Coordinates of C-alpha atoms in Angstrom, one line a residue:
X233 CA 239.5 -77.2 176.5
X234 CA 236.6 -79.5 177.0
X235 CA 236.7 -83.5 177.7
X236 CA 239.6 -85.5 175.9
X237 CA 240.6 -82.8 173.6
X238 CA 244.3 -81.8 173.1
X239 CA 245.1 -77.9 172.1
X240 CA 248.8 -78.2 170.3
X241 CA 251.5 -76.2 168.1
X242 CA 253.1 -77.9 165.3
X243 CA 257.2 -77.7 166.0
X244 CA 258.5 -74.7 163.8
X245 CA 260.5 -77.2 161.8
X246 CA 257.5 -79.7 161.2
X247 CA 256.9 -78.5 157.5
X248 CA 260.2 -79.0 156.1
X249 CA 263.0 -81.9 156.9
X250 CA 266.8 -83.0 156.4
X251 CA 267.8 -86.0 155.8
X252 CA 271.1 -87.6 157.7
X253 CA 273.5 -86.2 154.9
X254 CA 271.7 -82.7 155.5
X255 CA 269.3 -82.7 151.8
X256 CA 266.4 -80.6 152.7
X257 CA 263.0 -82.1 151.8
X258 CA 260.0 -79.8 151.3
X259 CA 256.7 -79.9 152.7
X260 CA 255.2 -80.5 149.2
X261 CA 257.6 -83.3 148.5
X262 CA 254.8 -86.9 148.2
X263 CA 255.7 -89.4 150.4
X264 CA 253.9 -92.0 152.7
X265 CA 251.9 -91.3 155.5
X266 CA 254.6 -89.6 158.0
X267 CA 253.4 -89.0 162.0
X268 CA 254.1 -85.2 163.1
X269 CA 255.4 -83.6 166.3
X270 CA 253.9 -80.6 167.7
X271 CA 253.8 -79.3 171.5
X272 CA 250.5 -79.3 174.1
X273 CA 249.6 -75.8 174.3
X274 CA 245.9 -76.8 176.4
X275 CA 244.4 -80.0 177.2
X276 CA 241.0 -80.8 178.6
X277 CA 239.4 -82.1 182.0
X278 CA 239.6 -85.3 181.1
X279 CA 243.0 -85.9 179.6
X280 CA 244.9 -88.5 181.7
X281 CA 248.5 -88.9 180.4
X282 CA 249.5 -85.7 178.6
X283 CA 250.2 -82.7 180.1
X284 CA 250.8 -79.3 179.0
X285 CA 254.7 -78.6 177.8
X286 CA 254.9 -82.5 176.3
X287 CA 255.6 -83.0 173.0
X288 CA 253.0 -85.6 171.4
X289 CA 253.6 -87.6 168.2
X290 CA 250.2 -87.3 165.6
X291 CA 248.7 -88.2 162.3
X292 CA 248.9 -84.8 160.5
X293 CA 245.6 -85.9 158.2
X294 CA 243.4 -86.2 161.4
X295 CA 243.7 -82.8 162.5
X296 CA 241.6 -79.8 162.8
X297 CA 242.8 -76.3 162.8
X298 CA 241.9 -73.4 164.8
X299 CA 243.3 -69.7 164.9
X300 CA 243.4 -68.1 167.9
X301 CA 245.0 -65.1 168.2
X302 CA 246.8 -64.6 165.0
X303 CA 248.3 -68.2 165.6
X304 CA 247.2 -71.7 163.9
X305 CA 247.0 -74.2 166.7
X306 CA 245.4 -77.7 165.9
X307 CA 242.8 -79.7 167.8
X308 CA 243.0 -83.6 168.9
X309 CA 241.8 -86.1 170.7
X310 CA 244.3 -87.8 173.4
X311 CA 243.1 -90.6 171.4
X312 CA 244.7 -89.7 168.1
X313 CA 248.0 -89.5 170.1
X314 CA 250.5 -91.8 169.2
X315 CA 253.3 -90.9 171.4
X316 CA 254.6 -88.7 173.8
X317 CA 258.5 -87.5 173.9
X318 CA 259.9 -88.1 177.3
X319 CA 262.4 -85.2 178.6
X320 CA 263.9 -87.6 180.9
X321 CA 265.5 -90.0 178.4
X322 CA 268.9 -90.3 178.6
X323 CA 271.2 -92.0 175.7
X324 CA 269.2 -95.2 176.4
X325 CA 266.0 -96.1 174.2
X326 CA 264.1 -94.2 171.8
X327 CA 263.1 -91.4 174.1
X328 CA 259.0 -92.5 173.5
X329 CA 256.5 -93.7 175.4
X330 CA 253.7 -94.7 173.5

């Protein structure tokens, strides 16, 4: 990966969701603009505060795709990143930090 570009995998559940009571929601349902999660696979030189392993939290719409090896990965720019799952959070506070 070159510069501030991201390599990451869209989380296997990312297409489809539940709601609280458990109703399953399909990718093709219409709703407002919703932020995705999806793992660093690569990251470039120049990439200061994501690492490979995090979880980052996206804009799905500004996204490009890339297949590489008979799997879709998608390219960003840290700066498209909107968040970054921390491991380390306990019961306390959203478990972000943005």
């Amino acid at each position: 990966m070159l510069n501030d570009r991201l390599l990451v995998e869209l989380d296997a559940d990312a297409p489809e969701r539940r709601t609280g009571g458990g109703i399953l929601i399909p990718a093709t349902a219409a709703m407002g603009k919703r932020l995705a999660w999806a793992g660093v696979v690569a990251a470039g030189e120049h990439v200061r505060q994501v690492q490979v392993g995090d979880r980052v939290l996206f804009d799905p719409e500004d996204r490009a795709e890339v297949e590489l090896s008979g799997r879709t990965y998608l390219l960003l720019r840290e700066k498209d990143v909107h968040g970054v799952a921390d491991p380390r959070a306990g019961i306390e506070g959203t478990g972000l930090y943005l």
